[in-house]
Short mmCIF file of C-alpha atoms and ligand atoms in Angstrom, two decimals:
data_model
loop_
_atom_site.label_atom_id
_atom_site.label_comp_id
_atom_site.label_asym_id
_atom_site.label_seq_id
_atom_site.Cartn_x
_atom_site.Cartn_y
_atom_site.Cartn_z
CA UNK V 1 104.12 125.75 55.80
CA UNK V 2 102.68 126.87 59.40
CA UNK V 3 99.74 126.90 60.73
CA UNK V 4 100.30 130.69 61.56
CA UNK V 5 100.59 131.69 57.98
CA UNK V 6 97.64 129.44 56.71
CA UNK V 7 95.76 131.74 58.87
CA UNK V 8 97.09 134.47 58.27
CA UNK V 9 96.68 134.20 54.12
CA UNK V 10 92.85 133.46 55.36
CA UNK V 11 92.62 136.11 57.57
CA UNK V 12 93.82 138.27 54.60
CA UNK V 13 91.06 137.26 52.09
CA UNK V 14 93.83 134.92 49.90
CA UNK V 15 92.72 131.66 48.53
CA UNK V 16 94.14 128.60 49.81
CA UNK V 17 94.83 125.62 47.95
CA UNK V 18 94.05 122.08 48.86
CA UNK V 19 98.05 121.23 50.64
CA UNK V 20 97.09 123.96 53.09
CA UNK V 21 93.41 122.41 53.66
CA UNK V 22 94.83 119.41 54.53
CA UNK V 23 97.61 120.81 55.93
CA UNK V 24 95.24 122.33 58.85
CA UNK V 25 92.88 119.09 59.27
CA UNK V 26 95.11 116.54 59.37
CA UNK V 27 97.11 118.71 62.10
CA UNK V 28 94.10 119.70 64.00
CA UNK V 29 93.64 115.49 64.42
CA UNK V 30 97.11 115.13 65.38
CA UNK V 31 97.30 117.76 68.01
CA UNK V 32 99.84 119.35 66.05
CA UNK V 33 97.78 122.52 64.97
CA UNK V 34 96.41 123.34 68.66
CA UNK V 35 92.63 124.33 69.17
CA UNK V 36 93.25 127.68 69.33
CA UNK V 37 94.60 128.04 66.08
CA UNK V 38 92.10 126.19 64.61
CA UNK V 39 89.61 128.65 66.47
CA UNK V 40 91.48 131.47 64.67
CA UNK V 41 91.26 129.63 61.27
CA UNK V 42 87.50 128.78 61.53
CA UNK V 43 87.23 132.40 62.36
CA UNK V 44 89.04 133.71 59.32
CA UNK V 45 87.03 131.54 57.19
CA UNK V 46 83.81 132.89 58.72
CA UNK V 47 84.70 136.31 58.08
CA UNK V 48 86.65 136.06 54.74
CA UNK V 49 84.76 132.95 53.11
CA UNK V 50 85.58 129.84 50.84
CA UNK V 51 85.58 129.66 46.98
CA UNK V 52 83.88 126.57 45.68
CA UNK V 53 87.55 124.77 45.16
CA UNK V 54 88.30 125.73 48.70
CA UNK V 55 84.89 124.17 49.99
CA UNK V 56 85.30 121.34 47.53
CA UNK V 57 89.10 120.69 49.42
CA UNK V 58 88.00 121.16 52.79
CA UNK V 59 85.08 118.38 52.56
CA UNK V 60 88.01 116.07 50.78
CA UNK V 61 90.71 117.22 53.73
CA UNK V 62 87.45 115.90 56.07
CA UNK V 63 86.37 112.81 54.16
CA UNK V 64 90.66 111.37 54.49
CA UNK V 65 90.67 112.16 58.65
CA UNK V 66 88.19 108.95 58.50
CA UNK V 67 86.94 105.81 56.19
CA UNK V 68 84.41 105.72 53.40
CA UNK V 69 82.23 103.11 54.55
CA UNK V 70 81.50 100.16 51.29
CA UNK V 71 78.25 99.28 51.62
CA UNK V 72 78.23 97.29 48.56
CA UNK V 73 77.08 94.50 50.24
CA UNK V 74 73.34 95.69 50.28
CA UNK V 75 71.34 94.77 47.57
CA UNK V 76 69.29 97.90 48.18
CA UNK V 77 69.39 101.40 46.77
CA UNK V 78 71.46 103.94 49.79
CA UNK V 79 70.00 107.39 49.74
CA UNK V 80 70.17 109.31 53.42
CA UNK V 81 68.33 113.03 54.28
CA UNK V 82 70.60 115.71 55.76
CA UNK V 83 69.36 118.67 57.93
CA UNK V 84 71.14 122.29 57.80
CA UNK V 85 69.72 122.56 61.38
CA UNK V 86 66.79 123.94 62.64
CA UNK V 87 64.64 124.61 66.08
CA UNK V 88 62.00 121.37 66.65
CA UNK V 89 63.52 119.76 63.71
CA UNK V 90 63.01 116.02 64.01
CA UNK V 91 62.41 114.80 60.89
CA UNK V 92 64.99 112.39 60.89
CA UNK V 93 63.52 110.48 63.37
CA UNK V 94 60.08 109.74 61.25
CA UNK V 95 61.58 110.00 57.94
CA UNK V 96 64.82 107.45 58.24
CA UNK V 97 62.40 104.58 59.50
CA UNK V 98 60.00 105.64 56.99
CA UNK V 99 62.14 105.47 54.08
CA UNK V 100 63.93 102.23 55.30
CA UNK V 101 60.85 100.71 55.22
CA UNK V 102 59.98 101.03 51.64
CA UNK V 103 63.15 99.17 50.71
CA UNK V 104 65.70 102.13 50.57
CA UNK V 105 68.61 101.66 52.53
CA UNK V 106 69.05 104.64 55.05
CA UNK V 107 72.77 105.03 56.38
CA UNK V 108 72.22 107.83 58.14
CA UNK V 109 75.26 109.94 60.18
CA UNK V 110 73.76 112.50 62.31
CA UNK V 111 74.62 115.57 64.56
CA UNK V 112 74.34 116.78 68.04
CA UNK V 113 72.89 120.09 69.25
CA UNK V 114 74.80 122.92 67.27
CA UNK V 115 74.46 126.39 68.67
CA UNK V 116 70.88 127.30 69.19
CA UNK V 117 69.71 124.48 66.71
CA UNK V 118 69.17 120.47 68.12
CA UNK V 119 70.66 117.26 67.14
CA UNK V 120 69.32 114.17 66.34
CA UNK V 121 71.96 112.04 68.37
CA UNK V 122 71.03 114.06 71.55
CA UNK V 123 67.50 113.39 70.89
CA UNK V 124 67.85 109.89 70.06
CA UNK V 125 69.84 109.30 73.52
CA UNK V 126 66.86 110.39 75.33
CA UNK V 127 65.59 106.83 74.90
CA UNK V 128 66.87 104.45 77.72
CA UNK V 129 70.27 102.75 76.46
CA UNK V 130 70.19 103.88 73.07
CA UNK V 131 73.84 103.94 71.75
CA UNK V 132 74.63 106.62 69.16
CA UNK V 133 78.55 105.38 68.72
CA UNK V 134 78.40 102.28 66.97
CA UNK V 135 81.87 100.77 65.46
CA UNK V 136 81.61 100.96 61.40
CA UNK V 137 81.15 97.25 61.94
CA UNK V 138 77.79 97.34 63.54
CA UNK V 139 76.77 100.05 61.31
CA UNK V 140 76.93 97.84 58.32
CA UNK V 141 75.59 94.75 60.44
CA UNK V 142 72.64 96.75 61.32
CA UNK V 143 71.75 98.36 57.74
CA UNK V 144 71.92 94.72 56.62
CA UNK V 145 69.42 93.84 59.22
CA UNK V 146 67.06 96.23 58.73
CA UNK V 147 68.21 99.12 56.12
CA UNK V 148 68.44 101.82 58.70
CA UNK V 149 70.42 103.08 61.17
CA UNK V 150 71.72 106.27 62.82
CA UNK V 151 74.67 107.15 64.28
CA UNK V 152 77.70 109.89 65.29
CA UNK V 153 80.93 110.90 63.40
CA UNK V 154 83.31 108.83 65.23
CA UNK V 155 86.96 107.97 65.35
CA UNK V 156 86.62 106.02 62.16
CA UNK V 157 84.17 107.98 60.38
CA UNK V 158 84.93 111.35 59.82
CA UNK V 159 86.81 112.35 62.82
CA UNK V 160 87.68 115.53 61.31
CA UNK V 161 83.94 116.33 61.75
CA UNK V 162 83.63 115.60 64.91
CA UNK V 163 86.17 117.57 66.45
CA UNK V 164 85.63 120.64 64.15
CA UNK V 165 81.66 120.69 64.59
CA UNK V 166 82.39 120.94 68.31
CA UNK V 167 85.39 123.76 67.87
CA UNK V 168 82.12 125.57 66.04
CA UNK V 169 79.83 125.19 68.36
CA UNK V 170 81.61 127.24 70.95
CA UNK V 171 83.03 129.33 68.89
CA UNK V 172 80.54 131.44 67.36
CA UNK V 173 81.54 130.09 63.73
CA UNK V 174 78.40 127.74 62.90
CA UNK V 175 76.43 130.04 60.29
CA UNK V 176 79.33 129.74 57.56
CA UNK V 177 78.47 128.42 53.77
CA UNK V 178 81.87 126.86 53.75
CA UNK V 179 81.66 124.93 57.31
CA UNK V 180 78.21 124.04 57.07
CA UNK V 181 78.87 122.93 53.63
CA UNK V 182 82.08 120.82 54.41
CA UNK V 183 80.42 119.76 57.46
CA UNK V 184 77.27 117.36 56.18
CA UNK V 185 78.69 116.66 52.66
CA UNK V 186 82.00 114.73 54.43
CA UNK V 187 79.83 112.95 56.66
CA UNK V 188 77.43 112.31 53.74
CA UNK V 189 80.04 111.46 50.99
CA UNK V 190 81.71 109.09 53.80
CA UNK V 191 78.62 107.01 54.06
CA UNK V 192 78.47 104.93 50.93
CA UNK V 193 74.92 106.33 49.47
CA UNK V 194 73.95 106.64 46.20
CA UNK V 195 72.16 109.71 46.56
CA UNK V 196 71.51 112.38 49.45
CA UNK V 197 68.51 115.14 49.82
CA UNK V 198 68.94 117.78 51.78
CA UNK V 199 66.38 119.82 53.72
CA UNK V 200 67.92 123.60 53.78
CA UNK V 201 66.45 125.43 56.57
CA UNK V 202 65.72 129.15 55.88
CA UNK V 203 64.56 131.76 58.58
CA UNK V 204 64.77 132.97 62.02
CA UNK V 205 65.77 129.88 63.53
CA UNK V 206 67.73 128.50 60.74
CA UNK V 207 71.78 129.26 59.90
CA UNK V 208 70.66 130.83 56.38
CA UNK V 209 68.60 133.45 57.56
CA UNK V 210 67.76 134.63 54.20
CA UNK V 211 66.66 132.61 50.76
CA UNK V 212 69.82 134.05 49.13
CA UNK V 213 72.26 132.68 51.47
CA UNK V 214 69.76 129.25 51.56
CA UNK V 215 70.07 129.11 47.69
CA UNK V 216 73.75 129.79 47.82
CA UNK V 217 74.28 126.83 50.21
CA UNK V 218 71.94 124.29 48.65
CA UNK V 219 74.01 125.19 45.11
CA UNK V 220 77.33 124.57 46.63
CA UNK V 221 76.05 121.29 48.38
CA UNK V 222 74.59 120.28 44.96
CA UNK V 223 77.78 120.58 43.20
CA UNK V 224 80.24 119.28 45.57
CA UNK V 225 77.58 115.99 44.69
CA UNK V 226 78.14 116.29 41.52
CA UNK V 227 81.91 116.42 41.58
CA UNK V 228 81.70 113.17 43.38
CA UNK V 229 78.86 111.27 41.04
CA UNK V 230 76.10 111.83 43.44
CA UNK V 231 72.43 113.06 43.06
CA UNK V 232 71.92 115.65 45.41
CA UNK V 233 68.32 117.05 45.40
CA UNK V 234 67.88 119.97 48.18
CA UNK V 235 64.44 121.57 49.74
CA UNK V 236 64.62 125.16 51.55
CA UNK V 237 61.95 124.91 53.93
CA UNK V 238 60.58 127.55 56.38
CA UNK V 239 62.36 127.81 60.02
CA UNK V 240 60.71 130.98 60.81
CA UNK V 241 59.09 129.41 63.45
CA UNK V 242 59.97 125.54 65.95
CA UNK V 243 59.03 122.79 63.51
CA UNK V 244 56.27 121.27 64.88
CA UNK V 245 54.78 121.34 68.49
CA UNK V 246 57.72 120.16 70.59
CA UNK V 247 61.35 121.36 71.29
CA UNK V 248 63.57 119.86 73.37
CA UNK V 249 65.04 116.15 73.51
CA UNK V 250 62.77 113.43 75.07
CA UNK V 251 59.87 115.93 73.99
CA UNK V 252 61.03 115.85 70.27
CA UNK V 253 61.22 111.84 70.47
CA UNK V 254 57.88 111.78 72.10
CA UNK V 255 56.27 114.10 69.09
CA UNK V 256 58.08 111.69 66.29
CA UNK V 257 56.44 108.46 67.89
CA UNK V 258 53.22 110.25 67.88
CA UNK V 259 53.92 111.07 64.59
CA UNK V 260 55.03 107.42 63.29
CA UNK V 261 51.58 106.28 65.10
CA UNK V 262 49.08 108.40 62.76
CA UNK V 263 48.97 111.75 65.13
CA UNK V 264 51.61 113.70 64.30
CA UNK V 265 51.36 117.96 63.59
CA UNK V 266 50.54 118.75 60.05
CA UNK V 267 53.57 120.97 59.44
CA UNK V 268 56.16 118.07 60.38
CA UNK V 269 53.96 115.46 58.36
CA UNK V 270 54.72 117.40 55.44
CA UNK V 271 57.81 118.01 55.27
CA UNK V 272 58.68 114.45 55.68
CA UNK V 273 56.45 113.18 53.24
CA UNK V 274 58.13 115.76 50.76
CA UNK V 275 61.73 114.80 51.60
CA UNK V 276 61.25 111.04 51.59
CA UNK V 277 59.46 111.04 48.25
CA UNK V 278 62.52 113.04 47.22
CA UNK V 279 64.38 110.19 48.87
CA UNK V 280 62.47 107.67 46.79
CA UNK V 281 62.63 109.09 43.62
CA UNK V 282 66.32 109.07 43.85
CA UNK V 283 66.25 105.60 45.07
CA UNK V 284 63.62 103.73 42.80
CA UNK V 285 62.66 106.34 40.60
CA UNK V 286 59.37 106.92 41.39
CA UNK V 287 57.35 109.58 39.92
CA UNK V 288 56.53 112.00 42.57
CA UNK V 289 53.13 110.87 42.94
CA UNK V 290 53.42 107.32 43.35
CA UNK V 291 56.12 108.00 46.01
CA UNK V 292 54.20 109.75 48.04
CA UNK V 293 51.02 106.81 48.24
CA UNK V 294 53.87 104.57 49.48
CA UNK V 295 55.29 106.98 52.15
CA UNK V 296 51.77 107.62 53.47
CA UNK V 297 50.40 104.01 53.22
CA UNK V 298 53.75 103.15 55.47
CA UNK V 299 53.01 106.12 57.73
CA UNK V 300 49.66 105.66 58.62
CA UNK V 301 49.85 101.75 58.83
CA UNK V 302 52.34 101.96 61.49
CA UNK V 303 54.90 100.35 59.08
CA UNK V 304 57.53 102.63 59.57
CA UNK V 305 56.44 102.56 63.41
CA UNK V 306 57.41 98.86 63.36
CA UNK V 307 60.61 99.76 61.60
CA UNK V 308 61.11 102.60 64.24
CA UNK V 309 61.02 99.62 66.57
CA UNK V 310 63.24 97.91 65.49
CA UNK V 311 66.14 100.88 65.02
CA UNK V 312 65.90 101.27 68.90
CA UNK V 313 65.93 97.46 69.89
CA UNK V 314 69.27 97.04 67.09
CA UNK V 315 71.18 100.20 68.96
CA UNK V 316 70.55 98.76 72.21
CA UNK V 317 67.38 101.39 73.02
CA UNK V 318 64.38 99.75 75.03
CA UNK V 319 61.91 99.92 72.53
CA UNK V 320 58.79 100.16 74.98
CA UNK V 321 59.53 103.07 75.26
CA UNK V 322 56.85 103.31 72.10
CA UNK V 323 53.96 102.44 74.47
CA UNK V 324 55.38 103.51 77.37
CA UNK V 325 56.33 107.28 77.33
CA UNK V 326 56.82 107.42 81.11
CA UNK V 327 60.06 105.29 80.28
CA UNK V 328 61.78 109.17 78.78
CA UNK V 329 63.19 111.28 81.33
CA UNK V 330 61.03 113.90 82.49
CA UNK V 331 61.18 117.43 84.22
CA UNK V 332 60.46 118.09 87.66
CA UNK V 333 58.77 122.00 86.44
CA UNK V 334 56.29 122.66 84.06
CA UNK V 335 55.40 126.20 83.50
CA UNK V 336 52.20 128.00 81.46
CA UNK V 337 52.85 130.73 79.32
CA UNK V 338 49.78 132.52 78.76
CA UNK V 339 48.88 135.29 75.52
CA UNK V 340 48.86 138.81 76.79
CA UNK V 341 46.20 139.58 74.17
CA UNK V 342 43.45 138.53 72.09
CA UNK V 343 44.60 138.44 68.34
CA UNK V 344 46.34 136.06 65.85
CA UNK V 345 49.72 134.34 66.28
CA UNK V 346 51.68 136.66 64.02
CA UNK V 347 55.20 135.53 65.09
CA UNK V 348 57.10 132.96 67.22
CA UNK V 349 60.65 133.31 67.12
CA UNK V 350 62.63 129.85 66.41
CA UNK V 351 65.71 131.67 66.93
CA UNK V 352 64.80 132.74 70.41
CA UNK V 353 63.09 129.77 71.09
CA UNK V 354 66.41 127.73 70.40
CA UNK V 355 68.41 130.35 72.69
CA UNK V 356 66.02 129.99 75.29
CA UNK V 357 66.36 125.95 74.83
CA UNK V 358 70.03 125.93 75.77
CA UNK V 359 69.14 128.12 78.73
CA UNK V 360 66.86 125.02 80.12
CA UNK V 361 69.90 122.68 79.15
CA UNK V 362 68.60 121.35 75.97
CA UNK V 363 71.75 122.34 74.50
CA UNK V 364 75.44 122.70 75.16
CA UNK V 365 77.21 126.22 75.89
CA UNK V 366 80.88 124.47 76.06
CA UNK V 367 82.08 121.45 74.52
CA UNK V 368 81.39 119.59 78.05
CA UNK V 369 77.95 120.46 79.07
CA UNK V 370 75.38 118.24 79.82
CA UNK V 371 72.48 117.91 78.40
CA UNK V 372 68.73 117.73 80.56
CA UNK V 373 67.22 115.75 77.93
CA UNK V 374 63.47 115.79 79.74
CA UNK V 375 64.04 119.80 79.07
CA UNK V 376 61.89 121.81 76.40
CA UNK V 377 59.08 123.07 75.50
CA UNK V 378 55.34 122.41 73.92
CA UNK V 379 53.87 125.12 72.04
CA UNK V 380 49.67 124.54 71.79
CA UNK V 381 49.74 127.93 69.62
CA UNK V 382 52.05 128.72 66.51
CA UNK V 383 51.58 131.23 63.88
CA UNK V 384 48.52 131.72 62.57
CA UNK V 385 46.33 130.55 64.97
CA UNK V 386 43.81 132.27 66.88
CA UNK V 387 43.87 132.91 70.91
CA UNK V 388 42.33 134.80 73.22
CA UNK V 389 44.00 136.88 76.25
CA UNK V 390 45.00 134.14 79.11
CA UNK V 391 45.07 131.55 76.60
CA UNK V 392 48.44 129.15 76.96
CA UNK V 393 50.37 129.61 74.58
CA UNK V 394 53.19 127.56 75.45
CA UNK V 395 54.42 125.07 78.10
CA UNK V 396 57.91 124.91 79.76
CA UNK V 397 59.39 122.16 80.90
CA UNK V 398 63.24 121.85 82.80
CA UNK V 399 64.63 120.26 86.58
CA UNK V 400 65.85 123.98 87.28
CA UNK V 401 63.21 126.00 88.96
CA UNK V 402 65.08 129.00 87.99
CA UNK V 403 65.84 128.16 84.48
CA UNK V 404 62.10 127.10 83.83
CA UNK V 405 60.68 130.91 85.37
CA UNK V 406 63.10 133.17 83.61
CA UNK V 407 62.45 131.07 80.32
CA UNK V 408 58.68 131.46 80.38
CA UNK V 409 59.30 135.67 81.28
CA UNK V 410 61.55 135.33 78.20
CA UNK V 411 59.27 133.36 75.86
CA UNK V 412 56.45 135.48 75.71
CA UNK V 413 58.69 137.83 73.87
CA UNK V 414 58.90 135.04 71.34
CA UNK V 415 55.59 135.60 70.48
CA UNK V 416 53.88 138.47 68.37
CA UNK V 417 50.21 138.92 68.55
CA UNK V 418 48.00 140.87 66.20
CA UNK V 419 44.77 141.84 65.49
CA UNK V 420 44.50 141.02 61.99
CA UNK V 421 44.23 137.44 60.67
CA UNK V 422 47.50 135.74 59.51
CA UNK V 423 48.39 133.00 57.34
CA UNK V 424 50.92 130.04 58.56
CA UNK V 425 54.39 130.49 56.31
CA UNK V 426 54.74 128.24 53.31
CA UNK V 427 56.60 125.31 54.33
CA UNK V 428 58.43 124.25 51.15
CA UNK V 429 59.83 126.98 49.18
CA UNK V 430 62.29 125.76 46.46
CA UNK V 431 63.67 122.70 45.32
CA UNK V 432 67.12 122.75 43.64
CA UNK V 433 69.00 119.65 41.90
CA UNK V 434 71.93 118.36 40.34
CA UNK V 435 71.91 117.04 37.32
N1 URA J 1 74.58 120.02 60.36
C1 URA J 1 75.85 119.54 60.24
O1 URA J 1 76.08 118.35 60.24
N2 URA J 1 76.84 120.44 60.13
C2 URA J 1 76.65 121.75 60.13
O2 URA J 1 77.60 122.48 60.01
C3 URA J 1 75.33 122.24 60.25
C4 URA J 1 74.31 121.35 60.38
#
């Protein structure tokens, strides 16, 4: 077997079986299958698809590059929260110390910024010291501790992720059932939970641009749980438009604080409250209801705050940073964007909003770049809401003069406004389960 003619029989449309999987993982980790070749085979599988044995394979190929952590040692229920990737999507940040401190265990192993969409590690290494790559070790030391804790694919844990996502990235092939799939089930089957909910982002700014493709992804994540014993519960939520009011790193962290303190954006509230009663039903089993008086008696008595805390202090963060927001990075520009119109907020483009965040250098282009964390932007209108002509409808924020000008001329095409009235989109559409 070659890697040539793996790629080839892809290329072709023919079903491969799980030898040849493996066959192209394990020599993608051993530098025997070169990055170019595994370019070509990502690309063939974009373009030609996986059958549900094929998907099922790849996420086992991924799981044996790396460990699966035990984490029998904790007396408490492990359920984690994975995001399909959105634009202003940090509800990992409020939800994981939420849940974790309602006595579910929260092993959470996150992303980084994945084409136009942002990442949760990137976001979290906005805060001043706060280490993402833990050893498995610490991991486990730290969920004993204090039931959560967040960190990368690594050398241990799923390598085969890591290297892959990146290959992705810059290579046009995110927006694939089959990769996205393999993707967040090996990381999630590699982290010793008992359960996993998923939050499937459909719309502009999501991968699944369409409620099909969303329903077709949440089904194949469901079932590759159930092959391996686990309750998977997924969401589809709306990514028409940025999830709440904030994209961009050290702006995104700022938003969940505010949001773990009482004052966060409606929207983002709740869709976290939805996900982590999902989270707690699978972990206590808790009707619906009862789940959600815990989630917002922990929110809103700066419970999960506390817990918050102590997530940063464990991964070596400076935790003042909770009271003190001048301790994030921050820009050097700030721009206005300003409606063109009276009328109603009848569009704002997450997918062009996420485009436009790489351009500031919230994101990565190649597999190198560095990211401006203080970049982003604050939206004070979003659809639905009323404004009047020279009203701001957005701020941007970057260190590159340039960047931050041609940005703001770009992001008013974002934005439609209307002269009829418009409803905000439904934020939780469909909820789909394994047995
Ligand atoms: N999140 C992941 O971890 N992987 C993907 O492929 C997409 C989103």
């Amino acid at each position: 077997m070659t890697a040539y003619e793996i790629i080839l029989k892809k290329r072709n449309g023919q079903e491969l079986n799980s030898a040849e999987i493996q066959y192209m993982v394990n020599g993608l980790l051993s530098g025997e299958v070169p990055d170019y070749q595994f370019s070509a085979f990502l690309m063939a599988i974009y373009f030609q698809g996986m059958n549900f044995n094929e998907t099922s394979a790849l996420t086992q190929a991924m799981i044996n590059s790396g460990k699966v952590i035990d984490l029998s040692i904790i007396p408490y229920p492990k359920v984690d929260k994975h995001s399909t990737g959105g634009v202003g999507d940090k509800v990992s940040l409020v939800l994981a110390p939420l849940v974790a401190s309602l006595d579910v265990c929260v092993p959470m192993i996150s992303g980084r910024a994945l084409g136009h969409t942002g990442g949760t590690l990137d976001k979290l290494e906005s805060i001043p010291n706060f280490r993402t790559a833990l050893s498995e070790d610490d991991f486990i030391k730290i969920l004993q501790k204090i039931n959560v804790s967040i960190i990368g694919a690594t050398e241990e844990l799923v390598p085969a992720d890591k290297k892959i996502y990146a290959l992705r990235d810059v290579t046009a092939t995110v927006d694939s059932i089959p990769l996205i799939a393999a993707s967040i089930m090996s990381k999630k089957l590699s982290e010793g939970i008992d359960g996993l909910v998923l939050d499937i982002k459909v719309g502009q700014g999501a991968f699944m641009k369409t409620l099909r493709e969303a329903k077709q992804l949440a089904r194949v994540m469901c079932a590759i749980g159930r092959v391996k014993n686990k309750k998977v519960t997924a969401l589809l939520t709306d990514m028409s438009q940025p999830l709440g009011n904030t994209v961009g790193n050290a702006l995104e962290i700022w938003e969940a604080i505010q949001t773990l303190k009482g004052y966060g954006p409606k929207d983002l509230q709740e869709i976290t409250l939805a996900l982590g009663a999902e989270m707690l039903k699978t972990a206590r089993n808790l009707s619906y209801n009862t789940a959600k008086k815990l989630l917002r008696k922990a929110l809103f008595s700066g419970q999960a705050l506390e817990k918050f805390r102590m997530l940063i202090k464990m991964q070596g963060g400076d935790e003042q940073v909770i009271e003190n927001y001048s301790l994030l990075p921050h820009p050097k520009y700030r721009l206005s964007v300003a409606a063109s119109k009276t009328g109603y907020i009848a569009k704002l483009d997450a997918f062009k909003v996420g485009i436009l965040s790489i351009e500031l250098g919230c994101g990565r282009r190649t597999v190198n770049d560095k990211i401006d964390h203080s970049a982003g932007f604050v939206f004070k209108k979003k659809i639905g809401d009323k404004v009047t002509k020279g009203e701001e409808l957005a701020v941007v924020y970057g260190n590159n003069l340039e960047k931050v000008r041609y940005v703001s001329d770009q992001l008013v095409s974002a934005y439609k406004i209307v002269q009829k009235k418009v409803k905000p989109p439904k934020l939780i559409l469909i909820k789909i389960t394994n047995p």
